[in-house]
Amino acid sequence: MLSRLTRPRAVAVCALPVVALLATAAFAPLPFSLTQPGMTANVLGENQHTPVITIKGAETRTTTGQLRMTTIEATNPDTRVSLGDVLDAWFATDQAVMPRDSVYPSGQSTKEIEQHNTEQMKQSQDAATEAALNYLDLSGKNIKVTLKLADVGGPSAGLLFSLGIVDKLDGDSNGGDLTGGRVIAGTGTIDADGTVGAVGGVSLKTQAAKRDGATVFLVPKDECGDAKAELPKGLRLIPVTTLKGAVSSLVALESGKGSVPSC
């Protein structure tokens, strides 16, 4: 024979598993990474006392202004992220919660991830150099470009590397700088044919850019929405899809002639 529980006792019995589940979730590691605005670096200058761009075999220009690549900082691959951590970051404007697999390759050790990011950076640098030289109709056989950026991995600096090479070799093609003396920041992968690709973490990168003095931010066109989500005041967004388009936009911005696209 079954006895019937009173309503208060029934609620208490049913609540116990829920409380246990919430307590477990609060302390159990979750498959997320916490991210925040990271460092930026002027590709036209030095990083850790070493020039970011070195060019041999061609005459280079003395540039003004800055082209700053942007990054995000993420919790280490082996960091335990709890429900409390996620909730805190969820309501912070200078932090974001991202699936761990979107930040780090799944199933790899910390050492393997570091190696993967280093390889991605090397491939990005090679593609950026090829894209810039192709844009300028210059031969890679006679010109050697070396790109160095310490403690940064991944492919998202590709666009800024290419723009830096173009600025050092040709500027705006009329004796002026691509930057127009401004602090320009941005992000985006790049292919050898000059195609600009999306990167992720854009809303945090705009904050890093503004913090470090940028007034203009180049963003892959497909990520305009993300860039506008937490856009700092005084930072102008320029969407780009190709290296050629990015150069044209900066020249138009500098000269005041022609249209400059916006998100």
PDB file of C-alpha atoms in Angstrom:
ATOM      1  CA  MET A   1       0.000   0.000   0.000  1.00  0.00           C
ATOM      2  CA  LEU A   2       1.347   3.446  -0.940  1.00  0.00           C
ATOM      3  CA  SER A   3       1.067   6.323   1.461  1.00  0.00           C
ATOM      4  CA  ARG A   4       0.271   9.779   0.093  1.00  0.00           C
ATOM      5  CA  LEU A   5       2.729  12.578   0.843  1.00  0.00           C
ATOM      6  CA  THR A   6       1.426  15.877   2.074  1.00  0.00           C
ATOM      7  CA  ARG A   7       1.980  18.784  -0.356  1.00  0.00           C
ATOM      8  CA  PRO A   8       4.832  20.381   1.663  1.00  0.00           C
ATOM      9  CA  ARG A   9       6.607  17.038   1.985  1.00  0.00           C
ATOM     10  CA  ALA A  10       6.135  16.321  -1.734  1.00  0.00           C
ATOM     11  CA  VAL A  11       7.601  19.699  -2.691  1.00  0.00           C
ATOM     12  CA  ALA A  12      10.550  19.117  -0.377  1.00  0.00           C
ATOM     13  CA  VAL A  13      11.246  15.662  -1.800  1.00  0.00           C
ATOM     14  CA  CYS A  14      11.042  16.935  -5.403  1.00  0.00           C
ATOM     15  CA  ALA A  15      13.223  19.930  -4.627  1.00  0.00           C
ATOM     16  CA  LEU A  16      16.115  17.848  -3.326  1.00  0.00           C
ATOM     17  CA  PRO A  17      17.284  16.580  -6.756  1.00  0.00           C
ATOM     18  CA  VAL A  18      16.966  20.082  -8.213  1.00  0.00           C
ATOM     19  CA  VAL A  19      19.064  21.591  -5.430  1.00  0.00           C
ATOM     20  CA  ALA A  20      21.644  18.836  -5.851  1.00  0.00           C
ATOM     21  CA  LEU A  21      21.740  19.413  -9.603  1.00  0.00           C
ATOM     22  CA  LEU A  22      22.215  23.179  -9.183  1.00  0.00           C
ATOM     23  CA  ALA A  23      24.916  22.659  -6.572  1.00  0.00           C
ATOM     24  CA  THR A  24      26.738  20.275  -8.894  1.00  0.00           C
ATOM     25  CA  ALA A  25      26.433  22.674 -11.860  1.00  0.00           C
ATOM     26  CA  ALA A  26      27.736  25.569  -9.786  1.00  0.00           C
ATOM     27  CA  PHE A  27      31.029  23.832  -9.158  1.00  0.00           C
ATOM     28  CA  ALA A  28      31.399  21.471 -12.123  1.00  0.00           C
ATOM     29  CA  PRO A  29      33.705  22.589 -14.979  1.00  0.00           C
ATOM     30  CA  LEU A  30      31.782  23.761 -18.042  1.00  0.00           C
ATOM     31  CA  PRO A  31      32.863  23.625 -21.733  1.00  0.00           C
ATOM     32  CA  PHE A  32      33.334  27.384 -22.012  1.00  0.00           C
ATOM     33  CA  SER A  33      36.164  29.893 -22.171  1.00  0.00           C
ATOM     34  CA  LEU A  34      36.000  33.379 -20.691  1.00  0.00           C
ATOM     35  CA  THR A  35      37.419  36.087 -22.932  1.00  0.00           C
ATOM     36  CA  GLN A  36      38.262  39.767 -22.582  1.00  0.00           C
ATOM     37  CA  PRO A  37      39.961  42.517 -24.635  1.00  0.00           C
ATOM     38  CA  GLY A  38      43.607  41.626 -25.247  1.00  0.00           C
ATOM     39  CA  MET A  39      46.729  43.430 -26.363  1.00  0.00           C
ATOM     40  CA  THR A  40      47.040  45.399 -29.579  1.00  0.00           C
ATOM     41  CA  ALA A  41      50.200  45.983 -31.594  1.00  0.00           C
ATOM     42  CA  ASN A  42      51.126  48.583 -34.187  1.00  0.00           C
ATOM     43  CA  VAL A  43      52.326  46.567 -37.187  1.00  0.00           C
ATOM     44  CA  LEU A  44      54.081  49.670 -38.544  1.00  0.00           C
ATOM     45  CA  GLY A  45      56.245  49.849 -35.432  1.00  0.00           C
ATOM     46  CA  GLU A  46      57.936  47.524 -32.960  1.00  0.00           C
ATOM     47  CA  ASN A  47      56.692  44.772 -30.687  1.00  0.00           C
ATOM     48  CA  GLN A  48      58.949  43.875 -27.760  1.00  0.00           C
ATOM     49  CA  HIS A  49      61.746  46.009 -29.252  1.00  0.00           C
ATOM     50  CA  THR A  50      61.627  44.183 -32.605  1.00  0.00           C
ATOM     51  CA  PRO A  51      60.145  45.622 -35.827  1.00  0.00           C
ATOM     52  CA  VAL A  52      56.929  43.821 -36.700  1.00  0.00           C
ATOM     53  CA  ILE A  53      57.541  44.229 -40.446  1.00  0.00           C
ATOM     54  CA  THR A  54      60.989  44.078 -42.027  1.00  0.00           C
ATOM     55  CA  ILE A  55      61.328  44.380 -45.804  1.00  0.00           C
ATOM     56  CA  LYS A  56      64.457  43.725 -47.852  1.00  0.00           C
ATOM     57  CA  GLY A  57      64.910  44.075 -51.596  1.00  0.00           C
ATOM     58  CA  ALA A  58      62.742  47.169 -52.009  1.00  0.00           C
ATOM     59  CA  GLU A  59      62.752  50.770 -50.822  1.00  0.00           C
ATOM     60  CA  THR A  60      60.431  51.389 -47.885  1.00  0.00           C
ATOM     61  CA  ARG A  61      58.664  54.511 -46.691  1.00  0.00           C
ATOM     62  CA  THR A  62      58.794  56.274 -43.334  1.00  0.00           C
ATOM     63  CA  THR A  63      55.201  56.039 -42.117  1.00  0.00           C
ATOM     64  CA  THR A  64      53.089  58.062 -39.701  1.00  0.00           C
ATOM     65  CA  GLY A  65      50.029  56.967 -37.817  1.00  0.00           C
ATOM     66  CA  GLN A  66      49.430  53.423 -36.633  1.00  0.00           C
ATOM     67  CA  LEU A  67      47.888  50.196 -37.894  1.00  0.00           C
ATOM     68  CA  ARG A  68      47.027  48.205 -34.789  1.00  0.00           C
ATOM     69  CA  MET A  69      46.150  44.522 -34.911  1.00  0.00           C
ATOM     70  CA  THR A  70      43.851  43.465 -32.070  1.00  0.00           C
ATOM     71  CA  THR A  71      43.501  40.361 -29.926  1.00  0.00           C
ATOM     72  CA  ILE A  72      41.357  38.823 -27.238  1.00  0.00           C
ATOM     73  CA  GLU A  73      42.612  37.070 -24.113  1.00  0.00           C
ATOM     74  CA  ALA A  74      41.011  33.772 -23.150  1.00  0.00           C
ATOM     75  CA  THR A  75      41.238  31.548 -20.117  1.00  0.00           C
ATOM     76  CA  ASN A  76      43.824  28.795 -20.526  1.00  0.00           C
ATOM     77  CA  PRO A  77      42.636  25.573 -22.198  1.00  0.00           C
ATOM     78  CA  ASP A  78      42.853  23.679 -18.905  1.00  0.00           C
ATOM     79  CA  THR A  79      41.161  26.349 -16.764  1.00  0.00           C
ATOM     80  CA  ARG A  80      38.067  25.097 -14.918  1.00  0.00           C
ATOM     81  CA  VAL A  81      35.171  27.431 -15.727  1.00  0.00           C
ATOM     82  CA  SER A  82      32.211  27.147 -13.334  1.00  0.00           C
ATOM     83  CA  LEU A  83      28.595  28.270 -13.593  1.00  0.00           C
ATOM     84  CA  GLY A  84      29.394  31.194 -11.306  1.00  0.00           C
ATOM     85  CA  ASP A  85      32.210  32.297 -13.611  1.00  0.00           C
ATOM     86  CA  VAL A  86      29.902  32.123 -16.610  1.00  0.00           C
ATOM     87  CA  LEU A  87      27.161  34.145 -14.901  1.00  0.00           C
ATOM     88  CA  ASP A  88      29.625  36.843 -13.817  1.00  0.00           C
ATOM     89  CA  ALA A  89      31.029  37.158 -17.335  1.00  0.00           C
ATOM     90  CA  TRP A  90      27.598  37.048 -18.948  1.00  0.00           C
ATOM     91  CA  PHE A  91      26.598  40.360 -17.375  1.00  0.00           C
ATOM     92  CA  ALA A  92      29.970  42.090 -17.893  1.00  0.00           C
ATOM     93  CA  THR A  93      30.400  44.329 -20.951  1.00  0.00           C
ATOM     94  CA  ASP A  94      34.160  43.755 -21.062  1.00  0.00           C
ATOM     95  CA  GLN A  95      33.957  39.960 -20.984  1.00  0.00           C
ATOM     96  CA  ALA A  96      32.363  37.299 -23.145  1.00  0.00           C
ATOM     97  CA  VAL A  97      31.524  33.632 -22.759  1.00  0.00           C
ATOM     98  CA  MET A  98      32.500  31.528 -25.755  1.00  0.00           C
ATOM     99  CA  PRO A  99      32.286  27.772 -26.366  1.00  0.00           C
ATOM    100  CA  ARG A 100      35.695  26.329 -25.599  1.00  0.00           C
ATOM    101  CA  ASP A 101      35.800  24.568 -28.975  1.00  0.00           C
ATOM    102  CA  SER A 102      35.416  27.929 -30.750  1.00  0.00           C
ATOM    103  CA  VAL A 103      38.538  29.221 -28.995  1.00  0.00           C
ATOM    104  CA  TYR A 104      40.668  26.095 -28.813  1.00  0.00           C
ATOM    105  CA  PRO A 105      40.719  22.952 -30.991  1.00  0.00           C
ATOM    106  CA  SER A 106      38.820  20.149 -29.297  1.00  0.00           C
ATOM    107  CA  GLY A 107      40.664  17.219 -27.758  1.00  0.00           C
ATOM    108  CA  GLN A 108      44.148  18.714 -27.857  1.00  0.00           C
ATOM    109  CA  SER A 109      46.611  19.357 -25.067  1.00  0.00           C
ATOM    110  CA  THR A 110      47.801  22.833 -24.156  1.00  0.00           C
ATOM    111  CA  LYS A 111      51.091  22.202 -25.952  1.00  0.00           C
ATOM    112  CA  GLU A 112      49.308  20.981 -29.090  1.00  0.00           C
ATOM    113  CA  ILE A 113      47.031  24.035 -29.032  1.00  0.00           C
ATOM    114  CA  GLU A 114      50.011  26.395 -28.754  1.00  0.00           C
ATOM    115  CA  GLN A 115      51.652  24.647 -31.694  1.00  0.00           C
ATOM    116  CA  HIS A 116      48.422  24.870 -33.698  1.00  0.00           C
ATOM    117  CA  ASN A 117      48.098  28.617 -33.029  1.00  0.00           C
ATOM    118  CA  THR A 118      51.741  29.187 -33.979  1.00  0.00           C
ATOM    119  CA  GLU A 119      51.236  27.343 -37.257  1.00  0.00           C
ATOM    120  CA  GLN A 120      48.106  29.367 -37.981  1.00  0.00           C
ATOM    121  CA  MET A 121      50.035  32.589 -37.381  1.00  0.00           C
ATOM    122  CA  LYS A 122      52.824  31.480 -39.740  1.00  0.00           C
ATOM    123  CA  GLN A 123      50.324  30.578 -42.468  1.00  0.00           C
ATOM    124  CA  SER A 124      48.573  33.926 -41.922  1.00  0.00           C
ATOM    125  CA  GLN A 125      51.856  35.814 -42.266  1.00  0.00           C
ATOM    126  CA  ASP A 126      52.715  34.011 -45.501  1.00  0.00           C
ATOM    127  CA  ALA A 127      49.254  34.702 -46.948  1.00  0.00           C
ATOM    128  CA  ALA A 128      49.406  38.350 -45.831  1.00  0.00           C
ATOM    129  CA  THR A 129      52.762  38.855 -47.535  1.00  0.00           C
ATOM    130  CA  GLU A 130      51.578  37.215 -50.746  1.00  0.00           C
ATOM    131  CA  ALA A 131      48.336  39.211 -50.752  1.00  0.00           C
ATOM    132  CA  ALA A 132      50.173  42.521 -50.280  1.00  0.00           C
ATOM    133  CA  LEU A 133      52.764  41.816 -52.978  1.00  0.00           C
ATOM    134  CA  ASN A 134      50.063  40.614 -55.371  1.00  0.00           C
ATOM    135  CA  TYR A 135      48.083  43.790 -54.736  1.00  0.00           C
ATOM    136  CA  LEU A 136      51.166  45.902 -55.528  1.00  0.00           C
ATOM    137  CA  ASP A 137      52.126  43.741 -58.537  1.00  0.00           C
ATOM    138  CA  LEU A 138      55.519  43.017 -56.978  1.00  0.00           C
ATOM    139  CA  SER A 139      57.505  39.806 -57.137  1.00  0.00           C
ATOM    140  CA  GLY A 140      58.129  37.801 -54.007  1.00  0.00           C
ATOM    141  CA  LYS A 141      61.343  36.514 -55.588  1.00  0.00           C
ATOM    142  CA  ASN A 142      63.065  39.892 -55.271  1.00  0.00           C
ATOM    143  CA  ILE A 143      61.446  41.142 -52.068  1.00  0.00           C
ATOM    144  CA  LYS A 144      61.749  39.431 -48.692  1.00  0.00           C
ATOM    145  CA  VAL A 145      59.234  40.310 -46.001  1.00  0.00           C
ATOM    146  CA  THR A 146      59.712  39.177 -42.416  1.00  0.00           C
ATOM    147  CA  LEU A 147      56.859  39.439 -39.920  1.00  0.00           C
ATOM    148  CA  LYS A 148      57.427  39.038 -36.181  1.00  0.00           C
ATOM    149  CA  LEU A 149      54.837  39.338 -33.455  1.00  0.00           C
ATOM    150  CA  ALA A 150      55.689  37.716 -30.143  1.00  0.00           C
ATOM    151  CA  ASP A 151      53.173  35.915 -27.919  1.00  0.00           C
ATOM    152  CA  VAL A 152      50.331  36.043 -30.457  1.00  0.00           C
ATOM    153  CA  GLY A 153      48.834  33.081 -32.277  1.00  0.00           C
ATOM    154  CA  GLY A 154      46.104  32.476 -34.804  1.00  0.00           C
ATOM    155  CA  PRO A 155      45.267  33.987 -38.199  1.00  0.00           C
ATOM    156  CA  SER A 156      43.297  37.119 -37.277  1.00  0.00           C
ATOM    157  CA  ALA A 157      46.132  39.644 -37.852  1.00  0.00           C
ATOM    158  CA  GLY A 158      46.350  38.810 -41.566  1.00  0.00           C
ATOM    159  CA  LEU A 159      44.543  41.899 -42.865  1.00  0.00           C
ATOM    160  CA  LEU A 160      46.591  44.301 -40.733  1.00  0.00           C
ATOM    161  CA  PHE A 161      49.859  42.617 -41.771  1.00  0.00           C
ATOM    162  CA  SER A 162      48.947  43.104 -45.435  1.00  0.00           C
ATOM    163  CA  LEU A 163      47.977  46.733 -44.909  1.00  0.00           C
ATOM    164  CA  GLY A 164      51.241  47.356 -43.056  1.00  0.00           C
ATOM    165  CA  ILE A 165      53.275  45.943 -45.951  1.00  0.00           C
ATOM    166  CA  VAL A 166      51.331  48.031 -48.470  1.00  0.00           C
ATOM    167  CA  ASP A 167      51.791  51.175 -46.372  1.00  0.00           C
ATOM    168  CA  LYS A 168      55.539  50.640 -46.003  1.00  0.00           C
ATOM    169  CA  LEU A 169      56.035  49.994 -49.708  1.00  0.00           C
ATOM    170  CA  ASP A 170      53.476  52.242 -51.381  1.00  0.00           C
ATOM    171  CA  GLY A 171      51.366  54.174 -48.874  1.00  0.00           C
ATOM    172  CA  ASP A 172      48.327  55.627 -50.597  1.00  0.00           C
ATOM    173  CA  SER A 173      50.253  55.490 -53.925  1.00  0.00           C
ATOM    174  CA  ASN A 174      50.413  59.303 -53.985  1.00  0.00           C
ATOM    175  CA  GLY A 175      53.069  59.943 -51.358  1.00  0.00           C
ATOM    176  CA  GLY A 176      50.751  59.829 -48.363  1.00  0.00           C
ATOM    177  CA  ASP A 177      50.109  57.285 -45.636  1.00  0.00           C
ATOM    178  CA  LEU A 178      47.228  54.830 -45.588  1.00  0.00           C
ATOM    179  CA  THR A 179      46.498  55.905 -42.028  1.00  0.00           C
ATOM    180  CA  GLY A 180      46.351  59.629 -42.737  1.00  0.00           C
ATOM    181  CA  GLY A 181      48.201  59.978 -39.439  1.00  0.00           C
ATOM    182  CA  ARG A 182      45.372  58.278 -37.540  1.00  0.00           C
ATOM    183  CA  VAL A 183      45.413  55.278 -35.239  1.00  0.00           C
ATOM    184  CA  ILE A 184      43.626  52.628 -37.301  1.00  0.00           C
ATOM    185  CA  ALA A 185      42.829  49.260 -35.771  1.00  0.00           C
ATOM    186  CA  GLY A 186      41.160  46.174 -37.122  1.00  0.00           C
ATOM    187  CA  THR A 187      40.990  42.444 -37.483  1.00  0.00           C
ATOM    188  CA  GLY A 188      40.388  39.832 -40.158  1.00  0.00           C
ATOM    189  CA  THR A 189      42.009  36.815 -41.738  1.00  0.00           C
ATOM    190  CA  ILE A 190      43.351  37.126 -45.265  1.00  0.00           C
ATOM    191  CA  ASP A 191      43.900  34.757 -48.160  1.00  0.00           C
ATOM    192  CA  ALA A 192      46.664  35.096 -50.739  1.00  0.00           C
ATOM    193  CA  ASP A 193      44.111  36.496 -53.200  1.00  0.00           C
ATOM    194  CA  GLY A 194      43.244  39.298 -50.775  1.00  0.00           C
ATOM    195  CA  THR A 195      39.930  37.946 -49.468  1.00  0.00           C
ATOM    196  CA  VAL A 196      39.213  39.011 -45.885  1.00  0.00           C
ATOM    197  CA  GLY A 197      37.562  36.506 -43.549  1.00  0.00           C
ATOM    198  CA  ALA A 198      35.730  36.587 -40.212  1.00  0.00           C
ATOM    199  CA  VAL A 199      37.537  35.961 -36.935  1.00  0.00           C
ATOM    200  CA  GLY A 200      35.254  36.105 -33.866  1.00  0.00           C
ATOM    201  CA  GLY A 201      35.547  38.106 -30.650  1.00  0.00           C
ATOM    202  CA  VAL A 202      35.066  41.364 -32.556  1.00  0.00           C
ATOM    203  CA  SER A 203      33.096  43.185 -29.842  1.00  0.00           C
ATOM    204  CA  LEU A 204      36.006  42.690 -27.444  1.00  0.00           C
ATOM    205  CA  LYS A 205      38.570  43.729 -30.047  1.00  0.00           C
ATOM    206  CA  THR A 206      36.800  47.040 -30.622  1.00  0.00           C
ATOM    207  CA  GLN A 207      37.157  47.738 -26.913  1.00  0.00           C
ATOM    208  CA  ALA A 208      40.865  46.937 -27.041  1.00  0.00           C
ATOM    209  CA  ALA A 209      41.226  49.225 -30.065  1.00  0.00           C
ATOM    210  CA  LYS A 210      39.498  52.162 -28.376  1.00  0.00           C
ATOM    211  CA  ARG A 211      41.522  51.638 -25.193  1.00  0.00           C
ATOM    212  CA  ASP A 212      44.743  51.936 -27.214  1.00  0.00           C
ATOM    213  CA  GLY A 213      43.777  55.106 -29.045  1.00  0.00           C
ATOM    214  CA  ALA A 214      42.118  53.957 -32.267  1.00  0.00           C
ATOM    215  CA  THR A 215      39.423  56.064 -33.908  1.00  0.00           C
ATOM    216  CA  VAL A 216      38.745  53.734 -36.855  1.00  0.00           C
ATOM    217  CA  PHE A 217      38.206  49.971 -36.836  1.00  0.00           C
ATOM    218  CA  LEU A 218      38.335  47.732 -39.917  1.00  0.00           C
ATOM    219  CA  VAL A 219      35.978  44.790 -39.471  1.00  0.00           C
ATOM    220  CA  PRO A 220      35.107  41.844 -41.732  1.00  0.00           C
ATOM    221  CA  LYS A 221      31.767  42.794 -43.262  1.00  0.00           C
ATOM    222  CA  ASP A 222      30.015  39.648 -42.032  1.00  0.00           C
ATOM    223  CA  GLU A 223      30.808  40.648 -38.443  1.00  0.00           C
ATOM    224  CA  CYS A 224      29.361  44.162 -38.539  1.00  0.00           C
ATOM    225  CA  GLY A 225      26.509  43.141 -36.249  1.00  0.00           C
ATOM    226  CA  ASP A 226      28.849  41.753 -33.597  1.00  0.00           C
ATOM    227  CA  ALA A 227      31.091  44.814 -33.829  1.00  0.00           C
ATOM    228  CA  LYS A 228      28.150  47.178 -33.271  1.00  0.00           C
ATOM    229  CA  ALA A 229      26.903  45.252 -30.223  1.00  0.00           C
ATOM    230  CA  GLU A 230      29.280  46.860 -27.698  1.00  0.00           C
ATOM    231  CA  LEU A 231      30.838  49.542 -29.909  1.00  0.00           C
ATOM    232  CA  PRO A 232      32.768  52.140 -27.879  1.00  0.00           C
ATOM    233  CA  LYS A 233      31.853  55.762 -28.487  1.00  0.00           C
ATOM    234  CA  GLY A 234      34.102  57.568 -30.927  1.00  0.00           C
ATOM    235  CA  LEU A 235      35.157  54.426 -32.822  1.00  0.00           C
ATOM    236  CA  ARG A 236      34.161  54.346 -36.487  1.00  0.00           C
ATOM    237  CA  LEU A 237      33.525  50.977 -38.129  1.00  0.00           C
ATOM    238  CA  ILE A 238      34.560  50.323 -41.724  1.00  0.00           C
ATOM    239  CA  PRO A 239      33.453  46.945 -43.142  1.00  0.00           C
ATOM    240  CA  VAL A 240      35.844  45.182 -45.505  1.00  0.00           C
ATOM    241  CA  THR A 241      35.740  42.082 -47.687  1.00  0.00           C
ATOM    242  CA  THR A 242      39.057  42.389 -49.564  1.00  0.00           C
ATOM    243  CA  LEU A 243      42.480  43.956 -49.162  1.00  0.00           C
ATOM    244  CA  LYS A 244      41.790  46.169 -52.179  1.00  0.00           C
ATOM    245  CA  GLY A 245      38.576  47.386 -50.594  1.00  0.00           C
ATOM    246  CA  ALA A 246      40.316  48.095 -47.297  1.00  0.00           C
ATOM    247  CA  VAL A 247      43.010  50.151 -49.027  1.00  0.00           C
ATOM    248  CA  SER A 248      40.398  52.056 -51.064  1.00  0.00           C
ATOM    249  CA  SER A 249      38.405  52.842 -47.915  1.00  0.00           C
ATOM    250  CA  LEU A 250      41.460  54.166 -46.085  1.00  0.00           C
ATOM    251  CA  VAL A 251      42.508  56.285 -49.081  1.00  0.00           C
ATOM    252  CA  ALA A 252      38.984  57.725 -49.318  1.00  0.00           C
ATOM    253  CA  LEU A 253      38.973  58.407 -45.589  1.00  0.00           C
ATOM    254  CA  GLU A 254      42.321  60.187 -45.826  1.00  0.00           C
ATOM    255  CA  SER A 255      41.577  62.234 -48.943  1.00  0.00           C
ATOM    256  CA  GLY A 256      37.934  62.973 -48.268  1.00  0.00           C
ATOM    257  CA  LYS A 257      37.171  61.853 -51.819  1.00  0.00           C
ATOM    258  CA  GLY A 258      35.042  58.863 -52.624  1.00  0.00           C
ATOM    259  CA  SER A 259      32.733  56.877 -50.367  1.00  0.00           C
ATOM    260  CA  VAL A 260      33.724  55.135 -47.159  1.00  0.00           C
ATOM    261  CA  PRO A 261      31.438  52.182 -46.359  1.00  0.00           C
ATOM    262  CA  SER A 262      29.887  51.797 -42.934  1.00  0.00           C
ATOM    263  CA  CYS A 263      28.225  49.008 -40.980  1.00  0.00           C
TER     264      CYS A 263
END
